[in-house]
Amino acid sequence: MSDQYNPLDKGNLAESVVRAILEKEAEPLGGLAKFQGAGVYAIYYSGGLELYKRIRCSTPVPAAGVPVYVGKAVPDGARKGVKGLEKKPGNSLFKRLSDHAKSVDAAVDLELGDFWCRHLVVDDIWIPLGEALLIARFTPVWNTIVDGFGNHNPGKGRREGLRPRWDTLHPGRDWATKFKERPESRETIANEVRMELEGS
């Protein structure tokens, strides 16, 4: 039967990860206690910027809230294929969220206290699937229209190309100023965000 429910179907497995993270209580992005594990996360905005009024969340953040950004943190070494199956993931998810907190704190027009997050420690194999479904469900603007929030400082000698759109819209990270300015202005990107959110 084509409509037979299969609990091991990729979509159903991803859905279970999404349900689990949305059941978690949101925490202040800037006040996380250190924890172990890798997994997925969603970041929410509760501040007063008019640009994000359509996705501004009340606090406590409801499960129906729309995240401004969704991401994942895999165990150290996983991207290079050097992580053994028996190794522990360390605190990669906590480190990733801490990096995001530093990025927000550096931005001249954002306040770290306005950002909240939900995070879920997940077995390695389900992390990409969970992230993909979260992005597909919410299409967060910092994943789609304003890319670059999750970028790291590439280091000296590797700063080729244009400044990330996120750093053009929300300037403040020192390393981003080393890149060439984008052809589109800050206001142009802001208008794209408004149009996207008004259509959602």
JSON list of C-alpha atoms in Angstrom, two decimals:
[
{"chain": "A", "resi": 1, "resn": "MET", "atom": "CA", "xyz": [0.00, 0.00, 0.00]},
{"chain": "A", "resi": 2, "resn": "SER", "atom": "CA", "xyz": [1.45, 3.36, -1.01]},
{"chain": "A", "resi": 3, "resn": "ASP", "atom": "CA", "xyz": [-0.02, 5.23, 1.97]},
{"chain": "A", "resi": 4, "resn": "GLN", "atom": "CA", "xyz": [1.17, 2.75, 4.58]},
{"chain": "A", "resi": 5, "resn": "TYR", "atom": "CA", "xyz": [2.88, 4.47, 7.50]},
{"chain": "A", "resi": 6, "resn": "ASN", "atom": "CA", "xyz": [6.55, 3.62, 7.81]},
{"chain": "A", "resi": 7, "resn": "PRO", "atom": "CA", "xyz": [8.09, 4.84, 11.10]},
{"chain": "A", "resi": 8, "resn": "LEU", "atom": "CA", "xyz": [11.56, 4.41, 9.61]},
{"chain": "A", "resi": 9, "resn": "ASP", "atom": "CA", "xyz": [10.85, 6.57, 6.57]},
{"chain": "A", "resi": 10, "resn": "LYS", "atom": "CA", "xyz": [13.31, 9.49, 6.38]},
{"chain": "A", "resi": 11, "resn": "GLY", "atom": "CA", "xyz": [10.50, 12.04, 6.55]},
{"chain": "A", "resi": 12, "resn": "ASN", "atom": "CA", "xyz": [8.95, 10.44, 9.61]},
{"chain": "A", "resi": 13, "resn": "LEU", "atom": "CA", "xyz": [12.30, 10.20, 11.36]},
{"chain": "A", "resi": 14, "resn": "ALA", "atom": "CA", "xyz": [13.02, 13.85, 10.62]},
{"chain": "A", "resi": 15, "resn": "GLU", "atom": "CA", "xyz": [9.55, 14.81, 11.85]},
{"chain": "A", "resi": 16, "resn": "SER", "atom": "CA", "xyz": [10.23, 13.13, 15.18]},
{"chain": "A", "resi": 17, "resn": "VAL", "atom": "CA", "xyz": [13.42, 15.20, 15.61]},
{"chain": "A", "resi": 18, "resn": "VAL", "atom": "CA", "xyz": [11.53, 18.41, 14.81]},
{"chain": "A", "resi": 19, "resn": "ARG", "atom": "CA", "xyz": [8.76, 17.55, 17.28]},
{"chain": "A", "resi": 20, "resn": "ALA", "atom": "CA", "xyz": [11.33, 16.86, 19.98]},
{"chain": "A", "resi": 21, "resn": "ILE", "atom": "CA", "xyz": [13.14, 20.19, 19.55]},
{"chain": "A", "resi": 22, "resn": "LEU", "atom": "CA", "xyz": [9.90, 22.21, 19.46]},
{"chain": "A", "resi": 23, "resn": "GLU", "atom": "CA", "xyz": [8.85, 20.62, 22.75]},
{"chain": "A", "resi": 24, "resn": "LYS", "atom": "CA", "xyz": [12.00, 21.98, 24.42]},
{"chain": "A", "resi": 25, "resn": "GLU", "atom": "CA", "xyz": [11.76, 25.17, 26.42]},
{"chain": "A", "resi": 26, "resn": "ALA", "atom": "CA", "xyz": [13.54, 28.10, 24.77]},
{"chain": "A", "resi": 27, "resn": "GLU", "atom": "CA", "xyz": [16.57, 29.49, 26.61]},
{"chain": "A", "resi": 28, "resn": "PRO", "atom": "CA", "xyz": [18.38, 32.84, 26.33]},
{"chain": "A", "resi": 29, "resn": "LEU", "atom": "CA", "xyz": [21.06, 32.50, 23.66]},
{"chain": "A", "resi": 30, "resn": "GLY", "atom": "CA", "xyz": [23.49, 34.48, 25.78]},
{"chain": "A", "resi": 31, "resn": "GLY", "atom": "CA", "xyz": [22.98, 32.53, 28.98]},
{"chain": "A", "resi": 32, "resn": "LEU", "atom": "CA", "xyz": [23.52, 28.87, 28.13]},
{"chain": "A", "resi": 33, "resn": "ALA", "atom": "CA", "xyz": [25.21, 26.62, 30.65]},
{"chain": "A", "resi": 34, "resn": "LYS", "atom": "CA", "xyz": [27.89, 24.42, 29.13]},
{"chain": "A", "resi": 35, "resn": "PHE", "atom": "CA", "xyz": [26.62, 21.02, 27.98]},
{"chain": "A", "resi": 36, "resn": "GLN", "atom": "CA", "xyz": [27.88, 18.05, 26.00]},
{"chain": "A", "resi": 37, "resn": "GLY", "atom": "CA", "xyz": [26.67, 16.76, 22.65]},
{"chain": "A", "resi": 38, "resn": "ALA", "atom": "CA", "xyz": [26.05, 17.52, 19.00]},
{"chain": "A", "resi": 39, "resn": "GLY", "atom": "CA", "xyz": [22.70, 18.22, 17.40]},
{"chain": "A", "resi": 40, "resn": "VAL", "atom": "CA", "xyz": [20.31, 20.77, 15.96]},
{"chain": "A", "resi": 41, "resn": "TYR", "atom": "CA", "xyz": [19.05, 24.15, 17.11]},
{"chain": "A", "resi": 42, "resn": "ALA", "atom": "CA", "xyz": [16.70, 27.02, 16.32]},
{"chain": "A", "resi": 43, "resn": "ILE", "atom": "CA", "xyz": [17.30, 30.69, 17.19]},
{"chain": "A", "resi": 44, "resn": "TYR", "atom": "CA", "xyz": [14.45, 33.15, 17.79]},
{"chain": "A", "resi": 45, "resn": "TYR", "atom": "CA", "xyz": [14.22, 36.95, 17.91]},
{"chain": "A", "resi": 46, "resn": "SER", "atom": "CA", "xyz": [12.14, 38.83, 20.50]},
{"chain": "A", "resi": 47, "resn": "GLY", "atom": "CA", "xyz": [13.46, 42.38, 20.10]},
{"chain": "A", "resi": 48, "resn": "GLY", "atom": "CA", "xyz": [12.01, 45.58, 18.73]},
{"chain": "A", "resi": 49, "resn": "LEU", "atom": "CA", "xyz": [13.57, 45.86, 15.27]},
{"chain": "A", "resi": 50, "resn": "GLU", "atom": "CA", "xyz": [10.78, 46.71, 12.85]},
{"chain": "A", "resi": 51, "resn": "LEU", "atom": "CA", "xyz": [12.48, 44.59, 10.20]},
{"chain": "A", "resi": 52, "resn": "TYR", "atom": "CA", "xyz": [11.63, 41.39, 12.07]},
{"chain": "A", "resi": 53, "resn": "LYS", "atom": "CA", "xyz": [8.21, 42.35, 13.45]},
{"chain": "A", "resi": 54, "resn": "ARG", "atom": "CA", "xyz": [6.47, 39.50, 11.60]},
{"chain": "A", "resi": 55, "resn": "ILE", "atom": "CA", "xyz": [8.60, 36.83, 13.25]},
{"chain": "A", "resi": 56, "resn": "ARG", "atom": "CA", "xyz": [9.14, 38.56, 16.58]},
{"chain": "A", "resi": 57, "resn": "CYS", "atom": "CA", "xyz": [8.47, 36.04, 19.34]},
{"chain": "A", "resi": 58, "resn": "SER", "atom": "CA", "xyz": [6.95, 36.67, 22.71]},
{"chain": "A", "resi": 59, "resn": "THR", "atom": "CA", "xyz": [8.64, 35.18, 25.77]},
{"chain": "A", "resi": 60, "resn": "PRO", "atom": "CA", "xyz": [8.42, 32.44, 26.76]},
{"chain": "A", "resi": 61, "resn": "VAL", "atom": "CA", "xyz": [8.86, 31.52, 23.10]},
{"chain": "A", "resi": 62, "resn": "PRO", "atom": "CA", "xyz": [5.91, 29.45, 21.87]},
{"chain": "A", "resi": 63, "resn": "ALA", "atom": "CA", "xyz": [6.45, 26.20, 19.96]},
{"chain": "A", "resi": 64, "resn": "ALA", "atom": "CA", "xyz": [4.72, 27.88, 17.01]},
{"chain": "A", "resi": 65, "resn": "GLY", "atom": "CA", "xyz": [7.29, 30.67, 16.93]},
{"chain": "A", "resi": 66, "resn": "VAL", "atom": "CA", "xyz": [9.22, 31.18, 13.70]},
{"chain": "A", "resi": 67, "resn": "PRO", "atom": "CA", "xyz": [13.00, 30.99, 14.12]},
{"chain": "A", "resi": 68, "resn": "VAL", "atom": "CA", "xyz": [15.25, 33.57, 12.50]},
{"chain": "A", "resi": 69, "resn": "TYR", "atom": "CA", "xyz": [17.93, 30.91, 12.03]},
{"chain": "A", "resi": 70, "resn": "VAL", "atom": "CA", "xyz": [18.25, 27.13, 12.18]},
{"chain": "A", "resi": 71, "resn": "GLY", "atom": "CA", "xyz": [21.46, 25.16, 12.26]},
{"chain": "A", "resi": 72, "resn": "LYS", "atom": "CA", "xyz": [23.35, 22.08, 13.27]},
{"chain": "A", "resi": 73, "resn": "ALA", "atom": "CA", "xyz": [26.54, 21.19, 15.07]},
{"chain": "A", "resi": 74, "resn": "VAL", "atom": "CA", "xyz": [28.26, 17.93, 14.19]},
{"chain": "A", "resi": 75, "resn": "PRO", "atom": "CA", "xyz": [30.98, 16.29, 16.31]},
{"chain": "A", "resi": 76, "resn": "ASP", "atom": "CA", "xyz": [34.49, 17.67, 15.91]},
{"chain": "A", "resi": 77, "resn": "GLY", "atom": "CA", "xyz": [36.18, 15.99, 12.96]},
{"chain": "A", "resi": 78, "resn": "ALA", "atom": "CA", "xyz": [32.95, 14.72, 11.42]},
{"chain": "A", "resi": 79, "resn": "ARG", "atom": "CA", "xyz": [33.23, 16.96, 8.35]},
{"chain": "A", "resi": 80, "resn": "LYS", "atom": "CA", "xyz": [36.61, 15.44, 7.53]},
{"chain": "A", "resi": 81, "resn": "GLY", "atom": "CA", "xyz": [35.49, 11.87, 8.18]},
{"chain": "A", "resi": 82, "resn": "VAL", "atom": "CA", "xyz": [37.98, 11.36, 11.01]},
{"chain": "A", "resi": 83, "resn": "LYS", "atom": "CA", "xyz": [35.47, 10.83, 13.79]},
{"chain": "A", "resi": 84, "resn": "GLY", "atom": "CA", "xyz": [35.26, 7.26, 14.99]},
{"chain": "A", "resi": 85, "resn": "LEU", "atom": "CA", "xyz": [31.84, 5.84, 15.75]},
{"chain": "A", "resi": 86, "resn": "GLU", "atom": "CA", "xyz": [32.85, 5.11, 19.33]},
{"chain": "A", "resi": 87, "resn": "LYS", "atom": "CA", "xyz": [34.07, 8.66, 20.04]},
{"chain": "A", "resi": 88, "resn": "LYS", "atom": "CA", "xyz": [32.00, 11.12, 22.05]},
{"chain": "A", "resi": 89, "resn": "PRO", "atom": "CA", "xyz": [30.81, 14.33, 20.33]},
{"chain": "A", "resi": 90, "resn": "GLY", "atom": "CA", "xyz": [32.24, 16.74, 22.93]},
{"chain": "A", "resi": 91, "resn": "ASN", "atom": "CA", "xyz": [30.49, 20.06, 23.37]},
{"chain": "A", "resi": 92, "resn": "SER", "atom": "CA", "xyz": [30.18, 21.00, 19.69]},
{"chain": "A", "resi": 93, "resn": "LEU", "atom": "CA", "xyz": [26.53, 22.12, 19.97]},
{"chain": "A", "resi": 94, "resn": "PHE", "atom": "CA", "xyz": [27.28, 24.39, 22.92]},
{"chain": "A", "resi": 95, "resn": "LYS", "atom": "CA", "xyz": [30.31, 25.85, 21.11]},
{"chain": "A", "resi": 96, "resn": "ARG", "atom": "CA", "xyz": [28.27, 26.53, 17.98]},
{"chain": "A", "resi": 97, "resn": "LEU", "atom": "CA", "xyz": [25.59, 28.39, 19.93]},
{"chain": "A", "resi": 98, "resn": "SER", "atom": "CA", "xyz": [28.25, 30.31, 21.85]},
{"chain": "A", "resi": 99, "resn": "ASP", "atom": "CA", "xyz": [29.78, 31.42, 18.52]},
{"chain": "A", "resi": 100, "resn": "HIS", "atom": "CA", "xyz": [26.37, 32.64, 17.40]},
{"chain": "A", "resi": 101, "resn": "ALA", "atom": "CA", "xyz": [25.96, 34.57, 20.64]},
{"chain": "A", "resi": 102, "resn": "LYS", "atom": "CA", "xyz": [29.28, 36.33, 19.97]},
{"chain": "A", "resi": 103, "resn": "SER", "atom": "CA", "xyz": [28.17, 37.22, 16.43]},
{"chain": "A", "resi": 104, "resn": "VAL", "atom": "CA", "xyz": [24.90, 38.73, 17.67]},
{"chain": "A", "resi": 105, "resn": "ASP", "atom": "CA", "xyz": [26.71, 40.58, 20.46]},
{"chain": "A", "resi": 106, "resn": "ALA", "atom": "CA", "xyz": [29.15, 42.09, 17.94]},
{"chain": "A", "resi": 107, "resn": "ALA", "atom": "CA", "xyz": [26.40, 43.45, 15.67]},
{"chain": "A", "resi": 108, "resn": "VAL", "atom": "CA", "xyz": [25.80, 47.18, 16.13]},
{"chain": "A", "resi": 109, "resn": "ASP", "atom": "CA", "xyz": [22.02, 46.95, 15.76]},
{"chain": "A", "resi": 110, "resn": "LEU", "atom": "CA", "xyz": [21.24, 43.73, 17.65]},
{"chain": "A", "resi": 111, "resn": "GLU", "atom": "CA", "xyz": [20.96, 42.99, 21.37]},
{"chain": "A", "resi": 112, "resn": "LEU", "atom": "CA", "xyz": [22.00, 39.57, 22.62]},
{"chain": "A", "resi": 113, "resn": "GLY", "atom": "CA", "xyz": [19.25, 39.67, 25.25]},
{"chain": "A", "resi": 114, "resn": "ASP", "atom": "CA", "xyz": [16.66, 39.62, 22.45]},
{"chain": "A", "resi": 115, "resn": "PHE", "atom": "CA", "xyz": [17.69, 36.18, 21.20]},
{"chain": "A", "resi": 116, "resn": "TRP", "atom": "CA", "xyz": [16.49, 32.80, 22.39]},
{"chain": "A", "resi": 117, "resn": "CYS", "atom": "CA", "xyz": [17.23, 29.27, 21.30]},
{"chain": "A", "resi": 118, "resn": "ARG", "atom": "CA", "xyz": [16.00, 25.73, 21.41]},
{"chain": "A", "resi": 119, "resn": "HIS", "atom": "CA", "xyz": [18.57, 22.97, 21.04]},
{"chain": "A", "resi": 120, "resn": "LEU", "atom": "CA", "xyz": [18.42, 19.22, 20.90]},
{"chain": "A", "resi": 121, "resn": "VAL", "atom": "CA", "xyz": [21.27, 16.78, 21.33]},
{"chain": "A", "resi": 122, "resn": "VAL", "atom": "CA", "xyz": [20.79, 14.17, 18.61]},
{"chain": "A", "resi": 123, "resn": "ASP", "atom": "CA", "xyz": [22.61, 11.03, 17.52]},
{"chain": "A", "resi": 124, "resn": "ASP", "atom": "CA", "xyz": [24.99, 12.01, 14.70]},
{"chain": "A", "resi": 125, "resn": "ILE", "atom": "CA", "xyz": [23.14, 10.22, 11.93]},
{"chain": "A", "resi": 126, "resn": "TRP", "atom": "CA", "xyz": [19.93, 12.27, 12.41]},
{"chain": "A", "resi": 127, "resn": "ILE", "atom": "CA", "xyz": [21.51, 15.73, 12.61]},
{"chain": "A", "resi": 128, "resn": "PRO", "atom": "CA", "xyz": [21.49, 16.67, 8.88]},
{"chain": "A", "resi": 129, "resn": "LEU", "atom": "CA", "xyz": [17.98, 15.26, 8.46]},
{"chain": "A", "resi": 130, "resn": "GLY", "atom": "CA", "xyz": [16.63, 17.25, 11.40]},
{"chain": "A", "resi": 131, "resn": "GLU", "atom": "CA", "xyz": [18.25, 20.47, 10.22]},
{"chain": "A", "resi": 132, "resn": "ALA", "atom": "CA", "xyz": [16.95, 20.02, 6.67]},
{"chain": "A", "resi": 133, "resn": "LEU", "atom": "CA", "xyz": [13.36, 19.58, 7.84]},
{"chain": "A", "resi": 134, "resn": "LEU", "atom": "CA", "xyz": [13.53, 22.56, 10.21]},
{"chain": "A", "resi": 135, "resn": "ILE", "atom": "CA", "xyz": [14.78, 24.78, 7.37]},
{"chain": "A", "resi": 136, "resn": "ALA", "atom": "CA", "xyz": [12.15, 23.44, 4.97]},
{"chain": "A", "resi": 137, "resn": "ARG", "atom": "CA", "xyz": [9.36, 24.01, 7.50]},
{"chain": "A", "resi": 138, "resn": "PHE", "atom": "CA", "xyz": [10.29, 27.51, 8.65]},
{"chain": "A", "resi": 139, "resn": "THR", "atom": "CA", "xyz": [12.50, 28.93, 5.85]},
{"chain": "A", "resi": 140, "resn": "PRO", "atom": "CA", "xyz": [14.33, 31.15, 8.38]},
{"chain": "A", "resi": 141, "resn": "VAL", "atom": "CA", "xyz": [15.44, 34.45, 6.85]},
{"chain": "A", "resi": 142, "resn": "TRP", "atom": "CA", "xyz": [19.02, 34.11, 8.10]},
{"chain": "A", "resi": 143, "resn": "ASN", "atom": "CA", "xyz": [19.25, 30.76, 6.30]},
{"chain": "A", "resi": 144, "resn": "THR", "atom": "CA", "xyz": [17.69, 31.95, 3.05]},
{"chain": "A", "resi": 145, "resn": "ILE", "atom": "CA", "xyz": [17.70, 35.70, 2.36]},
{"chain": "A", "resi": 146, "resn": "VAL", "atom": "CA", "xyz": [20.51, 36.83, 4.68]},
{"chain": "A", "resi": 147, "resn": "ASP", "atom": "CA", "xyz": [23.15, 34.14, 4.46]},
{"chain": "A", "resi": 148, "resn": "GLY", "atom": "CA", "xyz": [26.44, 34.33, 6.32]},
{"chain": "A", "resi": 149, "resn": "PHE", "atom": "CA", "xyz": [25.35, 34.38, 9.97]},
{"chain": "A", "resi": 150, "resn": "GLY", "atom": "CA", "xyz": [26.93, 30.99, 10.58]},
{"chain": "A", "resi": 151, "resn": "ASN", "atom": "CA", "xyz": [30.23, 31.89, 8.90]},
{"chain": "A", "resi": 152, "resn": "HIS", "atom": "CA", "xyz": [33.48, 31.76, 10.84]},
{"chain": "A", "resi": 153, "resn": "ASN", "atom": "CA", "xyz": [36.48, 34.02, 10.53]},
{"chain": "A", "resi": 154, "resn": "PRO", "atom": "CA", "xyz": [38.29, 32.34, 7.60]},
{"chain": "A", "resi": 155, "resn": "GLY", "atom": "CA", "xyz": [41.67, 33.47, 8.85]},
{"chain": "A", "resi": 156, "resn": "LYS", "atom": "CA", "xyz": [44.39, 35.60, 7.33]},
{"chain": "A", "resi": 157, "resn": "GLY", "atom": "CA", "xyz": [45.00, 35.06, 3.65]},
{"chain": "A", "resi": 158, "resn": "ARG", "atom": "CA", "xyz": [41.63, 33.39, 3.02]},
{"chain": "A", "resi": 159, "resn": "ARG", "atom": "CA", "xyz": [39.43, 36.47, 2.80]},
{"chain": "A", "resi": 160, "resn": "GLU", "atom": "CA", "xyz": [38.47, 36.34, -0.84]},
{"chain": "A", "resi": 161, "resn": "GLY", "atom": "CA", "xyz": [35.09, 37.19, -2.23]},
{"chain": "A", "resi": 162, "resn": "LEU", "atom": "CA", "xyz": [32.38, 39.47, -0.89]},
{"chain": "A", "resi": 163, "resn": "ARG", "atom": "CA", "xyz": [31.33, 40.35, 2.61]},
{"chain": "A", "resi": 164, "resn": "PRO", "atom": "CA", "xyz": [28.51, 38.05, 3.82]},
{"chain": "A", "resi": 165, "resn": "ARG", "atom": "CA", "xyz": [25.01, 39.47, 3.43]},
{"chain": "A", "resi": 166, "resn": "TRP", "atom": "CA", "xyz": [24.41, 39.07, 7.17]},
{"chain": "A", "resi": 167, "resn": "ASP", "atom": "CA", "xyz": [27.39, 41.30, 7.94]},
{"chain": "A", "resi": 168, "resn": "THR", "atom": "CA", "xyz": [26.18, 43.90, 5.45]},
{"chain": "A", "resi": 169, "resn": "LEU", "atom": "CA", "xyz": [22.76, 43.99, 7.11]},
{"chain": "A", "resi": 170, "resn": "HIS", "atom": "CA", "xyz": [24.03, 43.67, 10.69]},
{"chain": "A", "resi": 171, "resn": "PRO", "atom": "CA", "xyz": [27.60, 45.07, 10.70]},
{"chain": "A", "resi": 172, "resn": "GLY", "atom": "CA", "xyz": [29.90, 44.61, 13.65]},
{"chain": "A", "resi": 173, "resn": "ARG", "atom": "CA", "xyz": [32.01, 41.48, 13.27]},
{"chain": "A", "resi": 174, "resn": "ASP", "atom": "CA", "xyz": [35.55, 42.79, 12.83]},
{"chain": "A", "resi": 175, "resn": "TRP", "atom": "CA", "xyz": [36.74, 40.03, 10.50]},
{"chain": "A", "resi": 176, "resn": "ALA", "atom": "CA", "xyz": [33.91, 40.69, 8.03]},
{"chain": "A", "resi": 177, "resn": "THR", "atom": "CA", "xyz": [35.22, 44.18, 7.28]},
{"chain": "A", "resi": 178, "resn": "LYS", "atom": "CA", "xyz": [38.26, 42.58, 5.62]},
{"chain": "A", "resi": 179, "resn": "PHE", "atom": "CA", "xyz": [36.05, 41.36, 2.76]},
{"chain": "A", "resi": 180, "resn": "LYS", "atom": "CA", "xyz": [35.06, 43.47, -0.22]},
{"chain": "A", "resi": 181, "resn": "GLU", "atom": "CA", "xyz": [31.78, 45.36, 0.10]},
{"chain": "A", "resi": 182, "resn": "ARG", "atom": "CA", "xyz": [28.79, 43.83, -1.62]},
{"chain": "A", "resi": 183, "resn": "PRO", "atom": "CA", "xyz": [27.19, 45.50, -4.66]},
{"chain": "A", "resi": 184, "resn": "GLU", "atom": "CA", "xyz": [23.82, 45.49, -2.89]},
{"chain": "A", "resi": 185, "resn": "SER", "atom": "CA", "xyz": [23.33, 47.96, -0.04]},
{"chain": "A", "resi": 186, "resn": "ARG", "atom": "CA", "xyz": [22.20, 47.30, 3.50]},
{"chain": "A", "resi": 187, "resn": "GLU", "atom": "CA", "xyz": [18.82, 48.80, 2.65]},
{"chain": "A", "resi": 188, "resn": "THR", "atom": "CA", "xyz": [18.45, 46.59, -0.42]},
{"chain": "A", "resi": 189, "resn": "ILE", "atom": "CA", "xyz": [18.96, 43.47, 1.70]},
{"chain": "A", "resi": 190, "resn": "ALA", "atom": "CA", "xyz": [16.57, 44.82, 4.35]},
{"chain": "A", "resi": 191, "resn": "ASN", "atom": "CA", "xyz": [13.91, 45.35, 1.68]},
{"chain": "A", "resi": 192, "resn": "GLU", "atom": "CA", "xyz": [14.36, 41.74, 0.51]},
{"chain": "A", "resi": 193, "resn": "VAL", "atom": "CA", "xyz": [13.79, 40.59, 4.09]},
{"chain": "A", "resi": 194, "resn": "ARG", "atom": "CA", "xyz": [10.63, 42.71, 4.38]},
{"chain": "A", "resi": 195, "resn": "MET", "atom": "CA", "xyz": [9.26, 41.34, 1.14]},
{"chain": "A", "resi": 196, "resn": "GLU", "atom": "CA", "xyz": [10.00, 37.75, 2.17]},
{"chain": "A", "resi": 197, "resn": "LEU", "atom": "CA", "xyz": [8.39, 38.11, 5.59]},
{"chain": "A", "resi": 198, "resn": "GLU", "atom": "CA", "xyz": [5.37, 39.97, 4.29]},
{"chain": "A", "resi": 199, "resn": "GLY", "atom": "CA", "xyz": [4.77, 37.13, 1.87]},
{"chain": "A", "resi": 200, "resn": "SER", "atom": "CA", "xyz": [5.04, 34.44, 4.52]}
]
